[in-house]
Every structure is written in C-alpha cells, then in structure tokens.
Short mmCIF file of C-alpha atoms in Angstrom, two decimals:
data_model
loop_
_atom_site.label_atom_id
_atom_site.label_comp_id
_atom_site.label_asym_id
_atom_site.label_seq_id
_atom_site.Cartn_x
_atom_site.Cartn_y
_atom_site.Cartn_z
CA MET K 1 22.19 14.85 -6.04
CA ARG K 2 20.95 15.92 -9.38
CA GLU K 3 18.04 13.58 -10.53
CA TYR K 4 17.97 14.96 -14.08
CA LEU K 5 21.24 15.90 -15.63
CA ILE K 6 19.50 18.01 -18.24
CA GLN K 7 16.14 19.84 -18.19
CA VAL K 8 14.91 22.08 -21.01
CA SER K 9 11.85 24.24 -20.85
CA PHE K 10 9.91 26.48 -23.48
CA GLY K 11 7.41 29.01 -22.52
CA GLY K 12 7.39 27.88 -19.00
CA GLY K 13 6.61 24.25 -19.66
CA GLU K 14 9.18 21.29 -19.22
CA ILE K 15 9.55 19.61 -22.53
CA LEU K 16 12.73 17.42 -21.95
CA ARG K 17 14.10 15.63 -19.02
CA ILE K 18 17.15 13.41 -19.05
CA PRO K 19 17.76 11.42 -15.89
CA SER K 20 21.36 11.30 -14.50
CA PHE K 21 21.08 7.71 -13.75
CA GLY K 22 20.09 6.81 -17.32
CA VAL K 23 23.10 8.92 -18.65
CA PHE K 24 25.59 7.32 -16.51
CA VAL K 25 24.34 3.65 -17.08
CA LEU K 26 24.27 4.27 -20.91
CA SER K 27 27.76 5.78 -20.74
CA ALA K 28 28.97 2.99 -18.56
CA VAL K 29 27.74 0.20 -21.04
CA LEU K 30 29.06 2.20 -24.18
CA LEU K 31 32.55 2.51 -22.59
CA ALA K 32 32.70 -1.04 -21.36
CA SER K 33 31.54 -2.25 -24.88
CA VAL K 34 34.50 -0.32 -26.41
CA LEU K 35 37.12 -1.43 -24.06
CA THR K 36 35.90 -5.10 -24.12
CA TYR K 37 35.98 -5.35 -27.73
CA SER K 38 39.37 -3.74 -27.92
CA ARG K 39 40.70 -6.46 -25.57
CA LEU K 40 38.86 -9.37 -27.17
CA ARG K 41 39.72 -8.59 -30.85
CA LYS K 42 43.44 -9.09 -29.92
CA HIS K 43 42.60 -12.67 -29.44
CA GLY K 44 40.71 -13.16 -32.42
CA LEU K 45 37.22 -12.42 -31.80
CA SER K 46 35.31 -11.09 -34.67
CA MET K 47 32.97 -7.99 -34.57
CA MET K 48 30.14 -10.21 -35.15
CA ASP K 49 30.80 -12.52 -32.52
CA PHE K 50 31.50 -9.74 -30.24
CA SER K 51 28.20 -8.20 -30.94
CA ALA K 52 26.37 -11.48 -30.32
CA LEU K 53 28.19 -11.92 -27.17
CA TRP K 54 27.85 -8.17 -25.74
CA GLY K 55 24.28 -8.03 -26.82
CA PHE K 56 23.41 -11.18 -25.19
CA CYS K 57 25.20 -10.41 -22.00
CA VAL K 58 23.87 -6.96 -21.66
CA GLY K 59 20.27 -7.73 -22.54
CA PHE K 60 20.29 -10.73 -20.17
CA GLY K 61 22.18 -8.77 -17.31
CA PHE K 62 19.45 -6.04 -17.45
CA LEU K 63 16.92 -8.87 -17.35
CA GLY K 64 18.59 -10.26 -14.33
CA ALA K 65 18.77 -6.66 -12.50
CA ILE K 66 15.15 -6.30 -13.08
CA LEU K 67 14.09 -10.07 -11.79
CA PHE K 68 16.41 -9.80 -8.85
CA GLY K 69 15.32 -6.23 -8.12
CA LEU K 70 11.64 -7.32 -8.18
CA LEU K 71 12.45 -10.09 -5.70
CA PHE K 72 14.57 -7.73 -3.30
CA SER K 73 11.86 -5.04 -3.54
CA ARG K 74 8.94 -7.39 -2.82
CA MET K 75 10.76 -8.68 0.37
CA ASP K 76 11.99 -5.22 1.44
CA PHE K 77 10.75 -4.04 4.73
CA SER K 78 11.30 -0.48 4.25
CA THR K 79 9.66 2.14 2.39
CA SER K 80 12.43 2.91 -0.19
CA ARG K 81 13.95 1.42 -3.13
CA ASN K 82 17.45 -0.14 -4.25
CA VAL K 83 18.47 1.02 -7.71
CA PHE K 84 15.58 2.57 -9.60
CA LEU K 85 14.71 3.61 -13.18
CA GLY K 86 11.56 5.62 -12.88
CA GLU K 87 9.37 2.97 -11.13
CA LEU K 88 11.70 0.15 -12.25
CA THR K 89 13.74 -1.43 -9.41
CA LEU K 90 17.18 -2.88 -10.54
CA ALA K 91 19.53 -4.82 -8.61
CA VAL K 92 23.09 -4.89 -9.75
CA GLN K 93 23.96 -8.27 -8.19
CA GLY K 94 21.33 -9.81 -10.22
CA GLY K 95 22.71 -8.18 -13.36
CA VAL K 96 26.26 -9.30 -12.86
CA PHE K 97 25.08 -12.95 -12.10
CA VAL K 98 22.83 -13.54 -14.78
CA GLY K 99 24.92 -11.54 -17.34
CA THR K 100 27.81 -13.73 -16.58
CA LEU K 101 25.69 -16.92 -17.11
CA ALA K 102 24.58 -15.44 -20.30
CA ALA K 103 28.04 -14.74 -21.42
CA MET K 104 29.17 -18.26 -20.64
CA TRP K 105 26.52 -19.83 -22.44
CA MET K 106 27.02 -17.53 -25.84
CA LEU K 107 30.86 -18.10 -25.59
CA ARG K 108 30.19 -22.04 -25.61
CA SER K 109 27.88 -21.62 -28.69
CA LEU K 110 30.62 -19.60 -30.41
CA GLY K 111 33.23 -22.21 -29.63
CA ARG K 112 35.26 -19.54 -27.80
CA PRO K 113 37.35 -20.44 -24.68
CA VAL K 114 35.05 -19.51 -21.92
CA LEU K 115 37.01 -18.94 -18.89
CA LYS K 116 39.87 -17.02 -20.61
CA THR K 117 37.50 -14.77 -22.33
CA LEU K 118 35.51 -13.95 -19.20
CA ASP K 119 39.03 -12.95 -17.58
CA LEU K 120 39.65 -10.61 -20.37
CA CYS K 121 36.18 -8.97 -19.78
CA VAL K 122 36.55 -8.40 -16.19
CA PRO K 123 38.56 -4.97 -16.18
CA PRO K 124 36.19 -3.29 -18.68
CA VAL K 125 32.89 -4.49 -17.23
CA PHE K 126 33.89 -3.50 -13.49
CA LEU K 127 35.05 -0.18 -14.65
CA GLY K 128 31.53 0.26 -16.14
CA LEU K 129 30.06 -0.91 -13.14
CA ALA K 130 32.12 1.85 -11.14
CA ILE K 131 30.76 4.44 -13.43
CA GLY K 132 27.21 3.40 -13.32
CA ARG K 133 27.28 3.79 -9.58
CA PHE K 134 27.66 7.61 -10.23
CA GLY K 135 24.23 7.48 -11.75
CA CYS K 136 23.06 6.31 -8.37
CA LEU K 137 24.59 8.89 -6.48
CA PHE K 138 23.25 11.81 -8.85
CA GLY K 139 19.83 9.86 -8.95
CA GLY K 140 19.66 9.92 -5.23
CA CYS K 141 19.11 5.97 -4.81
CA CYS K 142 21.28 3.27 -2.93
CA TYR K 143 21.67 5.84 -0.21
CA GLY K 144 23.49 4.88 3.16
CA ALA K 145 22.72 4.65 6.74
CA PRO K 146 23.28 7.67 9.34
CA THR K 147 26.88 8.71 9.84
CA GLY K 148 28.96 10.93 11.67
CA LEU K 149 31.87 10.80 9.26
CA PRO K 150 32.81 14.18 7.47
CA TRP K 151 32.11 12.90 4.03
CA GLY K 152 28.59 12.00 4.84
CA LEU K 153 25.96 13.34 2.55
CA VAL K 154 22.64 15.31 3.54
CA TYR K 155 19.87 14.67 0.68
CA PRO K 156 17.61 17.68 -0.02
CA VAL K 157 14.10 17.81 1.60
CA GLY K 158 11.60 15.56 -0.22
CA HIS K 159 14.19 12.83 -0.85
CA SER K 160 12.78 9.27 0.21
CA SER K 161 15.61 9.13 2.81
CA HIS K 162 14.03 11.94 4.93
CA ALA K 163 11.06 9.48 5.43
CA LEU K 164 13.58 7.35 7.42
CA TYR K 165 16.33 9.51 8.64
CA GLY K 166 15.17 12.82 8.49
CA SER K 167 18.03 15.42 7.65
CA GLN K 168 20.61 13.34 9.06
CA SER K 169 24.11 12.92 7.04
CA LEU K 170 24.10 9.66 5.37
CA HIS K 171 26.97 7.33 4.17
CA PRO K 172 27.72 7.96 0.35
CA ALA K 173 27.08 4.33 -0.22
CA PRO K 174 27.24 4.63 -4.10
CA ILE K 175 30.81 6.16 -3.92
CA TYR K 176 31.70 3.14 -1.72
CA SER K 177 30.04 0.88 -4.45
CA ALA K 178 32.08 2.81 -7.25
CA MET K 179 35.18 2.20 -5.22
CA ILE K 180 34.84 -1.41 -4.91
CA ALA K 181 34.09 -1.99 -8.61
CA GLY K 182 36.96 0.23 -9.44
CA THR K 183 39.51 -1.48 -7.10
CA ILE K 184 38.32 -4.76 -8.75
CA ALA K 185 39.06 -3.59 -12.24
CA ALA K 186 42.41 -2.39 -11.38
CA LEU K 187 43.23 -5.64 -9.61
CA ALA K 188 42.26 -7.60 -12.65
CA LEU K 189 44.58 -5.52 -14.87
CA ILE K 190 47.71 -6.00 -12.62
CA VAL K 191 47.33 -9.62 -11.18
CA ARG K 192 49.09 -12.36 -12.82
CA ARG K 193 46.48 -14.89 -14.25
CA ARG K 194 47.49 -18.44 -12.58
CA ARG K 195 44.94 -20.32 -15.01
CA ASP K 196 41.89 -19.52 -17.12
CA GLY K 197 39.07 -18.41 -14.83
CA PHE K 198 41.08 -17.16 -11.94
CA VAL K 199 40.54 -13.45 -12.66
CA VAL K 200 36.81 -13.62 -13.15
CA THR K 201 36.28 -16.29 -10.31
CA TRP K 202 38.13 -14.07 -7.69
CA SER K 203 36.86 -10.85 -9.13
CA LEU K 204 33.31 -11.82 -8.63
CA VAL K 205 34.12 -13.29 -4.99
CA LEU K 206 35.65 -9.87 -4.06
CA TYR K 207 32.55 -8.11 -5.54
CA LEU K 208 30.34 -10.25 -3.47
CA LEU K 209 32.39 -9.79 -0.21
CA GLY K 210 32.45 -6.03 -0.86
CA ARG K 211 28.76 -6.06 -1.17
CA VAL K 212 28.42 -8.03 2.03
CA ALA K 213 30.65 -5.24 3.70
CA LEU K 214 28.51 -2.34 1.99
CA GLU K 215 25.15 -3.75 2.99
CA THR K 216 26.16 -2.70 6.70
CA VAL K 217 26.25 0.97 5.76
CA ARG K 218 23.29 0.85 3.22
CA GLY K 219 20.26 2.62 4.40
CA ASP K 220 17.41 2.22 1.85
CA HIS K 221 16.32 -1.27 2.43
CA GLY K 222 15.39 -3.64 5.19
CA GLN K 223 16.73 -6.91 6.62
CA ILE K 224 15.41 -10.46 7.01
CA GLY K 225 14.91 -12.13 10.19
CA SER K 226 18.54 -13.51 10.86
CA GLY K 227 19.81 -9.69 10.60
CA LEU K 228 21.06 -10.08 6.98
CA SER K 229 19.78 -8.33 4.19
CA LEU K 230 18.83 -10.16 1.07
CA GLN K 231 21.80 -8.99 -0.78
CA GLN K 232 24.14 -10.17 1.88
CA LEU K 233 22.35 -13.43 2.14
CA PHE K 234 22.58 -14.07 -1.71
CA SER K 235 26.34 -13.15 -1.47
CA LEU K 236 27.03 -15.36 1.39
CA VAL K 237 25.31 -18.21 -0.45
CA ALA K 238 26.98 -17.59 -3.77
CA ILE K 239 30.74 -17.27 -2.59
CA PRO K 240 31.36 -20.87 -1.66
CA LEU K 241 29.27 -22.07 -4.58
CA LEU K 242 31.37 -20.15 -6.94
CA LEU K 243 34.56 -21.21 -5.39
CA LEU K 244 33.34 -24.95 -5.58
CA TRP K 245 32.55 -24.60 -9.14
CA TYR K 246 35.84 -23.17 -10.09
CA TYR K 247 38.09 -25.39 -8.09
CA ARG K 248 36.28 -28.65 -8.63
CA LEU K 249 34.00 -28.68 -11.55
CA ALA K 250 35.49 -26.03 -13.93
CA PRO K 251 38.82 -27.84 -14.14
CA SER K 252 37.12 -31.16 -14.62
CA SER K 253 35.01 -29.90 -17.53
CA ALA K 254 38.15 -28.36 -19.21
CA GLU K 255 40.09 -31.67 -19.00
CA ALA K 256 37.03 -33.60 -20.35
CA ARG K 257 36.83 -31.34 -23.16
CA ALA K 258 40.66 -31.72 -23.93
CA ARG K 259 40.34 -35.66 -23.75
CA ARG K 260 37.39 -35.42 -26.15
CA GLN K 261 39.58 -33.45 -28.52
CA GLY K 262 42.34 -35.85 -28.27
CA ALA K 263 44.55 -33.31 -26.44
CA PRO K 264 47.59 -34.75 -24.38
#
C-alpha cells in the first residue's frame, strides 16, 4: 500500500502529495482514450466526433460513479468506504453503467452505428478499468475479507481495515478486480463477433457476474437484509435486463431503422 505515489517536502514541511489512486485513474483514462481512438478512427470516426464521444462518456461515467457511490455508501452498514478519492466515494459499477448509456446517446446524436462502435470500445475501456484498480490497491481502498491464502495482504496499522479485522490477512480484492477486467478485455479482442452488440453485451454480463463473485470476498462494506451486498443486487437485476434488451429490443430497433432507411 502506498497512498501517495509522490511526496515532496521542503524544510520539513510537506508541500506536494500526489495520491496513487489519482495517478492510476488518470493513466487509465489516458491510455484507454488513445487506444479507443486508434480503433475507432480506422472505422471513419473523426477526432472531433471522438472528442465529443469520449468527453461525454468519461464525464457522465464519473458522474455515475459518484452518484452510485453516494447511494452505496449511504446504505452501507460498515465503517469503511468502497472506492475513494479523498472524501469522495466512487462506485465503478455506476461509472460503467452511466458511461455506457451516455456513449449510446452521443453515438446516436453523431449518426454512428451504436452497437458496432461500442463493441470496438470494449477492449481499451476494460483495460483501463484493470489499470485503475491498481490505484485502489496502492490507495488502500476496496480491500477484501479475511483469508488464510498465501497471497493475502496485511495492511499497515492505522488503515481502516484494522477497525474491522485487526491485523488479519485480507483478500487482495483490487487485484481480483483487475484480473476480471483484464480477462474481459482479452476475450473481447479474440472473440468472433456474431452480430453488432455481442461483444459489449456479453462483456458487461461477464463484468457483472464477476462483480457478484468478487463481492463474496470484499470486506469493506456491509450487506442488505437478504444477505446480498447492494453491488450484488444491482448486478443480479441488471444482467437479465441487459440480455433482454439485447436479444429482444436491440435487434428490433435495428430492423426498424433499416426499414425507415429503405434497406432490404
């Protein structure tokens, strides 16, 4: 754990502290933006259109992460946080959900093929999510529940996990999160796309399933009465709705547009 990646002091007084979480998140956004533009420009997307799309997606993604983070933390029965930036709580699920909706709206406004474009965005976006999770690891948030496994982490005295678990070894939940996102990015690159939207739909489903599994080893937040965390409940509700949308509603919308345009 290294909460601050860089600390500079002069004359015994600290004058600059750069948080690890912020460095990793910024690096993830920058890398994902470069890789995403590299993929989309091959399909005719201009720099101006990409700037509008990416700015809209990232901006609303962070807004979604903040709003969902506030919701989850308000209904959290533990004394800790999920993902934090100072006193600000962020929830990655909210960022992915709202960011995807924002991207769909902007792509429609730009007259671009929505599902096909989202498919192309999946690998760099999930690679960015994987990198961003190392900010959680270094920053000390999103820690796991106690474990006897040899790769467990023991956080230093003073860390918020000690209020719940003392000096027990904990699951390295941020590393698990990074592995889930990285695996999805790799699968999205090698899978054969069956039809537009297949990659983004199933990538989101896998991400939500991974989050359901991950919550069983998370130790930084509480559960609701049913024994599920709010993150698990959100995922279990979102998965069938996402599949219903893709296999029933999305194709119908595409066919309707084709008929309006006079396509065979």
